[in-house]
Tab-separated table of C-alpha atoms and ligand atoms in Angstrom:
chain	number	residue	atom	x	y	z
A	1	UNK	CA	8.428	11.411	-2.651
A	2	UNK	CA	8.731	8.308	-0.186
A	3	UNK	CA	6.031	7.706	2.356
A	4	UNK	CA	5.858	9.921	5.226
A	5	UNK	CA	8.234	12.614	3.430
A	6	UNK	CA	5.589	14.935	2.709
A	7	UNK	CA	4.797	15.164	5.981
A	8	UNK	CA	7.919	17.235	6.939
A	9	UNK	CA	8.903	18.644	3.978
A	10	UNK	CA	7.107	20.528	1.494
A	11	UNK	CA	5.238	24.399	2.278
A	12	UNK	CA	3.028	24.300	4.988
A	13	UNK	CA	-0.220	23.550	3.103
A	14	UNK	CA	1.645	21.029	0.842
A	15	UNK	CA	2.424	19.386	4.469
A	16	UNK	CA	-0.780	19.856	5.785
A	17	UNK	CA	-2.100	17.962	3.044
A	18	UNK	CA	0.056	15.163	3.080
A	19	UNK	CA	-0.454	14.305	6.877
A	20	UNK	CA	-3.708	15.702	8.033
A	21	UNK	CA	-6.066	15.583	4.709
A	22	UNK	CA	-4.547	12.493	3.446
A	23	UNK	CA	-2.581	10.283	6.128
A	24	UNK	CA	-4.706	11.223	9.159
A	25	UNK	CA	-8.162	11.524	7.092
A	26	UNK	CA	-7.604	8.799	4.731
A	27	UNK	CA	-5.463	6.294	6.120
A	28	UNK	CA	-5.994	6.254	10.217
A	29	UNK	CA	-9.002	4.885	9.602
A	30	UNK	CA	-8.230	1.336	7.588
A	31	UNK	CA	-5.022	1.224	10.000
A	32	UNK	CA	-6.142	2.039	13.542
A	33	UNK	CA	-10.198	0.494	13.347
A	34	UNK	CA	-9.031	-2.559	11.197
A	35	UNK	CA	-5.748	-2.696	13.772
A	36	UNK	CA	-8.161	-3.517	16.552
A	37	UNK	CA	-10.618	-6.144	15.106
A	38	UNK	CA	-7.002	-8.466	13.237
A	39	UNK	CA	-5.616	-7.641	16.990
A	40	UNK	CA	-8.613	-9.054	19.315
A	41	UNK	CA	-9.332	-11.879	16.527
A	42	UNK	CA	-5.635	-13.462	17.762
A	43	UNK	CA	-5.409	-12.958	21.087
A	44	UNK	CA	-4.637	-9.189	21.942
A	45	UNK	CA	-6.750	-7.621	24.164
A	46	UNK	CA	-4.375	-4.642	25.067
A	47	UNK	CA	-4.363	-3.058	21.213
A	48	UNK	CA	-7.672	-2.358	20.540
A	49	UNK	CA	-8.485	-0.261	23.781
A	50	UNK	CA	-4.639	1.691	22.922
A	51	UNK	CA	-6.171	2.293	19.392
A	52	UNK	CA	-8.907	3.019	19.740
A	53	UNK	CA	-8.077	5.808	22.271
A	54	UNK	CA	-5.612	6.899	19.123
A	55	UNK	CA	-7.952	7.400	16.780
A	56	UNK	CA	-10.722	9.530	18.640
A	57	UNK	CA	-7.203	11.809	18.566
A	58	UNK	CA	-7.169	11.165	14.498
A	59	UNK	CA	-10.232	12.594	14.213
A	60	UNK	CA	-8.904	16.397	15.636
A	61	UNK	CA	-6.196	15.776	13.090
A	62	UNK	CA	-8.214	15.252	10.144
A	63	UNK	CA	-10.790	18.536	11.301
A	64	UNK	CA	-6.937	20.753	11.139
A	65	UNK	CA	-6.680	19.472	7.125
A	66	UNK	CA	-10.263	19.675	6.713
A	67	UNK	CA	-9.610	23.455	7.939
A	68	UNK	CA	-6.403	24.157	6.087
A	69	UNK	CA	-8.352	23.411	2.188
A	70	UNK	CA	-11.239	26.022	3.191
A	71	UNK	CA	-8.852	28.210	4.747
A	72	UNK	CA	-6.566	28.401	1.051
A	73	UNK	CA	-9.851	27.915	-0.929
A	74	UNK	CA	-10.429	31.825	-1.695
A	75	UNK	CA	-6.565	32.226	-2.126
A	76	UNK	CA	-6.279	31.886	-6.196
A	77	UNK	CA	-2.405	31.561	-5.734
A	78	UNK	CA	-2.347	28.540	-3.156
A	79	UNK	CA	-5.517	26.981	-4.758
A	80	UNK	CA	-4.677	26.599	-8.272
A	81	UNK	CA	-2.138	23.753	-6.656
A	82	UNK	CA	-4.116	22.243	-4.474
A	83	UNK	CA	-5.584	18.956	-6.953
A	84	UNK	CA	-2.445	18.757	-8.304
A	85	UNK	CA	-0.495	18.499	-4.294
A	86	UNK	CA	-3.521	16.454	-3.540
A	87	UNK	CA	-3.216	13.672	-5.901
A	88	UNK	CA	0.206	13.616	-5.355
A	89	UNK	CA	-0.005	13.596	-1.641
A	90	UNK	CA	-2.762	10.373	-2.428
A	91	UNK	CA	-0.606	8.768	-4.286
A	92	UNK	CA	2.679	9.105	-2.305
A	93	UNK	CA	0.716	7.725	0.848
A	94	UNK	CA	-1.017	4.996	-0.328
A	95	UNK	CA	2.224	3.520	-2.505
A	96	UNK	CA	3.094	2.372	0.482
A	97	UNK	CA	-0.013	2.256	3.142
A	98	UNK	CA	-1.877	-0.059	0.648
A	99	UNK	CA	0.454	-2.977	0.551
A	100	UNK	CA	2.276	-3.055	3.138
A	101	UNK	CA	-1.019	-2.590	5.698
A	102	UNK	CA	-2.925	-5.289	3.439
A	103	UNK	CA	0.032	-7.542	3.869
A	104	UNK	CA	0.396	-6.887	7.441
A	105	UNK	CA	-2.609	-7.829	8.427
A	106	UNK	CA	-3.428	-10.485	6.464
A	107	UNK	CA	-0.261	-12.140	6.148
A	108	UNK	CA	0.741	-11.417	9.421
A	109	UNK	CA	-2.090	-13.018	11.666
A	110	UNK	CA	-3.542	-16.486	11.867
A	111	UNK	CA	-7.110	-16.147	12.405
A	112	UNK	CA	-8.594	-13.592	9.300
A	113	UNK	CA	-11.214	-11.095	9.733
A	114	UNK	CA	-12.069	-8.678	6.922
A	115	UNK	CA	-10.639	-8.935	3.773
A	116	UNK	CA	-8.236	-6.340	3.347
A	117	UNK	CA	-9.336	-4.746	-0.120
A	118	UNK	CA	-13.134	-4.669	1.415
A	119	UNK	CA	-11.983	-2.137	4.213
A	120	UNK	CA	-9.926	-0.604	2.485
A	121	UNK	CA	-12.728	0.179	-0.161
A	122	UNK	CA	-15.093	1.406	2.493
A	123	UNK	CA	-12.609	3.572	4.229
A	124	UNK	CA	-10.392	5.098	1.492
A	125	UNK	CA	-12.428	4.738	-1.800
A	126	UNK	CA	-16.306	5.339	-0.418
A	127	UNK	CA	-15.805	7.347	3.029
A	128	UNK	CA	-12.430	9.207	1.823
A	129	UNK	CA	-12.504	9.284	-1.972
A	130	UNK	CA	-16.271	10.153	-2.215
A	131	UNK	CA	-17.878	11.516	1.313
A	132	UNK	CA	-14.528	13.268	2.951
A	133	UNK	CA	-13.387	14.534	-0.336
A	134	UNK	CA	-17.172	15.483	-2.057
A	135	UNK	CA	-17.582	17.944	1.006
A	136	UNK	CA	-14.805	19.694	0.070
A	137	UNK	CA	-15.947	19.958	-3.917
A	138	UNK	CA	-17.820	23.081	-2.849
A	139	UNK	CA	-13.871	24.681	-2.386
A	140	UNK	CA	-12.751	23.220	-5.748
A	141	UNK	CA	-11.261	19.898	-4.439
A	142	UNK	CA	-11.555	16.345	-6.692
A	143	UNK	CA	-11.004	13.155	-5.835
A	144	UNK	CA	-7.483	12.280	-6.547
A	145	UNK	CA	-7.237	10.722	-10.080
A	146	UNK	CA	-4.930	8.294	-9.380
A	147	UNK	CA	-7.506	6.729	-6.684
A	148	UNK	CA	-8.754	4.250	-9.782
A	149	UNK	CA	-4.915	2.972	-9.788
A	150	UNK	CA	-4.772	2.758	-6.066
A	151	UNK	CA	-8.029	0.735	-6.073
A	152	UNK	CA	-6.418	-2.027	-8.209
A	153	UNK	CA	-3.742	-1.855	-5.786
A	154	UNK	CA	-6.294	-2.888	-3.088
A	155	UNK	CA	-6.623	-5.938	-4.695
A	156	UNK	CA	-3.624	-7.267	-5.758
A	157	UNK	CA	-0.620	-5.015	-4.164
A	158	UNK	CA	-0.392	-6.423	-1.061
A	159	UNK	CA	0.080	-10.517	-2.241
A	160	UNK	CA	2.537	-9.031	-5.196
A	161	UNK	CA	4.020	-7.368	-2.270
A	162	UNK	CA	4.543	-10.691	0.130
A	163	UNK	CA	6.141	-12.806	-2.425
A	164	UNK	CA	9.188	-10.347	-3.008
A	165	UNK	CA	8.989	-9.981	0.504
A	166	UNK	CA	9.245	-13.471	1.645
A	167	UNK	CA	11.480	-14.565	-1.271
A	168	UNK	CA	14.143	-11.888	0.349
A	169	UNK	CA	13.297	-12.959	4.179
A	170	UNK	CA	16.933	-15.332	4.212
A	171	UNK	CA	19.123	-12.433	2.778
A	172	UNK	CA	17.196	-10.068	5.780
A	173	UNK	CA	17.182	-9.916	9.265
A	174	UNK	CA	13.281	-11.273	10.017
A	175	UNK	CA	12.179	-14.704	8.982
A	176	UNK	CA	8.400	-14.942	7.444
A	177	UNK	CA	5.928	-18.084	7.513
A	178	UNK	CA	4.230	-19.186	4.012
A	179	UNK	CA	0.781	-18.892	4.383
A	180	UNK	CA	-0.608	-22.588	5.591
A	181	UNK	CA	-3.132	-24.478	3.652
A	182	UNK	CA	-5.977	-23.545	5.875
A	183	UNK	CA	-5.039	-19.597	4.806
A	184	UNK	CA	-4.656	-20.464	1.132
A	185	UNK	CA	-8.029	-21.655	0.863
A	186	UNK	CA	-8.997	-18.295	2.785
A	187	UNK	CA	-7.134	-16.030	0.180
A	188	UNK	CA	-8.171	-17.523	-2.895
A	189	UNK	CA	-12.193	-17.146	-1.394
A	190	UNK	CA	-11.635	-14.114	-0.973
A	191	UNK	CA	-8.940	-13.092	-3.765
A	192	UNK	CA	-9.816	-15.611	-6.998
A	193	UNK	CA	-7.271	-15.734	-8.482
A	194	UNK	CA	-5.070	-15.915	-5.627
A	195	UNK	CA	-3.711	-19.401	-5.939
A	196	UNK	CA	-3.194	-19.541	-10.007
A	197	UNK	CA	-0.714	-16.494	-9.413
A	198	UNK	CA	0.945	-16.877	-5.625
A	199	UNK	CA	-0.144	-20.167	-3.913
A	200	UNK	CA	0.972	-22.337	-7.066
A	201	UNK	CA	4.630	-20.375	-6.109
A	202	UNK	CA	4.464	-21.210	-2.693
A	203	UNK	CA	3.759	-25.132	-3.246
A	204	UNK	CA	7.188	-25.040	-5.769
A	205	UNK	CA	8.894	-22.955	-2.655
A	206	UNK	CA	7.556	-25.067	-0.072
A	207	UNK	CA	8.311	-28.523	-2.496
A	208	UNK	CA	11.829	-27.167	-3.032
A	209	UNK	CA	12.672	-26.563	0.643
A	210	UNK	CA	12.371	-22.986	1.239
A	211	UNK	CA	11.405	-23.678	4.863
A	212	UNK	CA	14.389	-25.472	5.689
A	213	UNK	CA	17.878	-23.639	5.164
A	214	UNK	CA	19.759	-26.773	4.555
A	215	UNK	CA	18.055	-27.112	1.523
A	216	UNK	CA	20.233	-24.418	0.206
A	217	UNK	CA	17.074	-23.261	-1.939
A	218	UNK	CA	16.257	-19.588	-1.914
A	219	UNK	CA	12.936	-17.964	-3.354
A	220	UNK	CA	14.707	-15.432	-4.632
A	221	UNK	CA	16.304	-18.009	-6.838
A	222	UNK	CA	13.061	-18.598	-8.417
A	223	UNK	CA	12.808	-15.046	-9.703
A	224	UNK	CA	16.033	-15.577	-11.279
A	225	UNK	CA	15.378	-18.384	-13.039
A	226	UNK	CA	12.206	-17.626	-14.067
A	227	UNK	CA	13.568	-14.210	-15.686
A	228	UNK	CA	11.506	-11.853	-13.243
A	229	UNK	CA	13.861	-9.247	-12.105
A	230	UNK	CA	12.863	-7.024	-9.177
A	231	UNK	CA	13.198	-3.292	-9.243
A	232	UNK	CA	12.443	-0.726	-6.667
A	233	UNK	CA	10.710	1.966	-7.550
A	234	UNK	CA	12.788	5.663	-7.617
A	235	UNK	CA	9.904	7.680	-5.611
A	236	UNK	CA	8.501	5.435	-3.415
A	237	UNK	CA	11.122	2.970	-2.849
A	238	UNK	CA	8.728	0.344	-2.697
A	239	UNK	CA	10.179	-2.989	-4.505
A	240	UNK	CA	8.141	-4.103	-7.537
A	241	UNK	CA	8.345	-7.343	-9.596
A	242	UNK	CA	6.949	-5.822	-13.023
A	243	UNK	CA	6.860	-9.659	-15.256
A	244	UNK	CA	4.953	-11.019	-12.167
A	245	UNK	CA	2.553	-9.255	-10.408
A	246	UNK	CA	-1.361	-8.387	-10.156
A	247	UNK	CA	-1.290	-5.029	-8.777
A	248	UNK	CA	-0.628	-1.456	-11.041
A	249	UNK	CA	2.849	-1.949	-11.130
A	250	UNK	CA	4.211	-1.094	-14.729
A	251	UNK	CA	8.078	-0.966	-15.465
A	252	UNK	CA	9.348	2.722	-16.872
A	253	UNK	CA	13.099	3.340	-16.936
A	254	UNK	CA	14.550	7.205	-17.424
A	255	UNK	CA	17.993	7.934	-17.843
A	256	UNK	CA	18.700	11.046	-16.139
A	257	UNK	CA	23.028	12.197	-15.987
A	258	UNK	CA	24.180	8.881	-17.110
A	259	UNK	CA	22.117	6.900	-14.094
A	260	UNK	CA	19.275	4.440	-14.848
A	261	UNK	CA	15.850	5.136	-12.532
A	262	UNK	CA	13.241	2.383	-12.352
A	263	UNK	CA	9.424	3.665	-11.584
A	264	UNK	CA	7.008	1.501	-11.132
A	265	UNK	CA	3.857	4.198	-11.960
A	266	UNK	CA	3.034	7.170	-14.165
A	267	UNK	CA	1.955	9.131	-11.136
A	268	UNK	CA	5.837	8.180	-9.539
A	269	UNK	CA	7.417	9.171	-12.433
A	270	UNK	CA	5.753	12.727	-12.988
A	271	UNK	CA	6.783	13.688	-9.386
A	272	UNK	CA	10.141	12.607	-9.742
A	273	UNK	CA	10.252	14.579	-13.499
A	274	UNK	CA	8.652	17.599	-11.672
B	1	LIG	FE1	-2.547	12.116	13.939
């Protein structure tokens, strides 16, 4: 189950679940209200008005999955599946909304505003997890139980996420910037931690002459050499660096009709065996 595929596929409430109750209700709101402040803090005026305009729409979408649970809820045969669908659903979306979000904003502007993990904890974990999700506990609905996973993820995904992505920018077809000393010192205040584990890797990159093709130095080199081989994960297809990351990323390997499949999660890997 990659990102957005339970959107379209599945039975209707499965669907329903995936897009309204957990993209639209969960995620629009870290994306589209943290989308405006990162967009007006460097210079672009025109994105926040568009989004914000987008988001009053969210809001009818999350009332249609807010609808769908209480319409099911007296239906023993659809309800019995709904935790399971749900933490699923959680899980699928936030695989790849977590990291890849975090990374875009912070990574990808200049001037910083709010941490990612800090909205992503009032939006998804406090409003989502407990408020959104506790009104519906009257119609048998918990919180998702791999939200404690995804919470680590917060943290850490996002940076684990930007060094595999920047050590593959020269084999791709977009170049990256590493993050400038000014923003180093802003991650690690934020993040401790941050520079023992990626800004120590991007002084050896930076030292070696990643910035400069000529150099004929690659990042991905460095994974290489240092033994850390990069997978990417069988459901989500998200790439994960097991030996060297921060975030919940834990190598299994199955062998299923004589293929290896790398997972990077036990919540992955039960999907893909079910
Ligand atoms: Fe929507």
């Amino acid at each position: 189950r990659v990102f957005s595929d339970g959107f379209i596929s599945g039975d209707a409430v499965e669907c329903s679940i995936n897009l309204q109750l957990v993209g639209e209700a969960c995620f629009t709101n870290p994306l589209i209200v943290a989308v405006t402040e990162w967009a007006s803090a460097n210079g672009d005026e025109m994105t926040p008005t568009v989004f914000l305009s987008i988001e009053t729409d969210e809001l009818r979408h999350m009332a249609n999955g807010y609808q769908t649970v209480v319409s099911i809820a007296n239906d023993e045969a659809a309800s019995k599946y709904l935790n399971t669908d749900l933490n699923n659903a959680f899980w699928t979306q936030q695989k790849y909304f977590t990291p890849v979000l975090g990374m875009m904003f912070e990574y990808g502007s200049h001037f910083k505003v709010e941490p990612w993990v800090k909205t992503w904890n009032r939006w998804v974990y406090e409003d989502w997890g407990g408020i959104w999700i506790g009104r519906l506990g009257k119609y048998g609905v918990e919180s998702p139980r791999s939200l404690r996973d995804a919470k680590k993820d917060a943290y850490w995904a996002h940076h684990d996420l930007f060094l595999i992505a920047y050590a593959l920018w020269p084999t791709g077809f977009f170049r990256l910037s590493l993050p400038t000393p000014e923003e180093a010192e802003w991650y690690e205040a934020n993040y401790p931690g941050w520079y023992d584990m990626y800004g120590k890797v991007y002084d050896e990159w930076r030292a070696r002459g990643c910035e400069d093709p000529n150099s004929g130095f690659l990042p991905l080199q460095w994974f290489i050499e240092n033994n850390h081989p990069i997978y990417i994960d069988r459901v989500s297809q998200v790439p994960f660096c097991p030996s060297y990351c921060k975030g919940e990323s834990t190598l299994r390997v199955l062998e299923y009709n004589g293929k290896k499949h790398s997972f990077s999660d036990q919540w992955g890997e039960r999907m893909w065996l079910s």
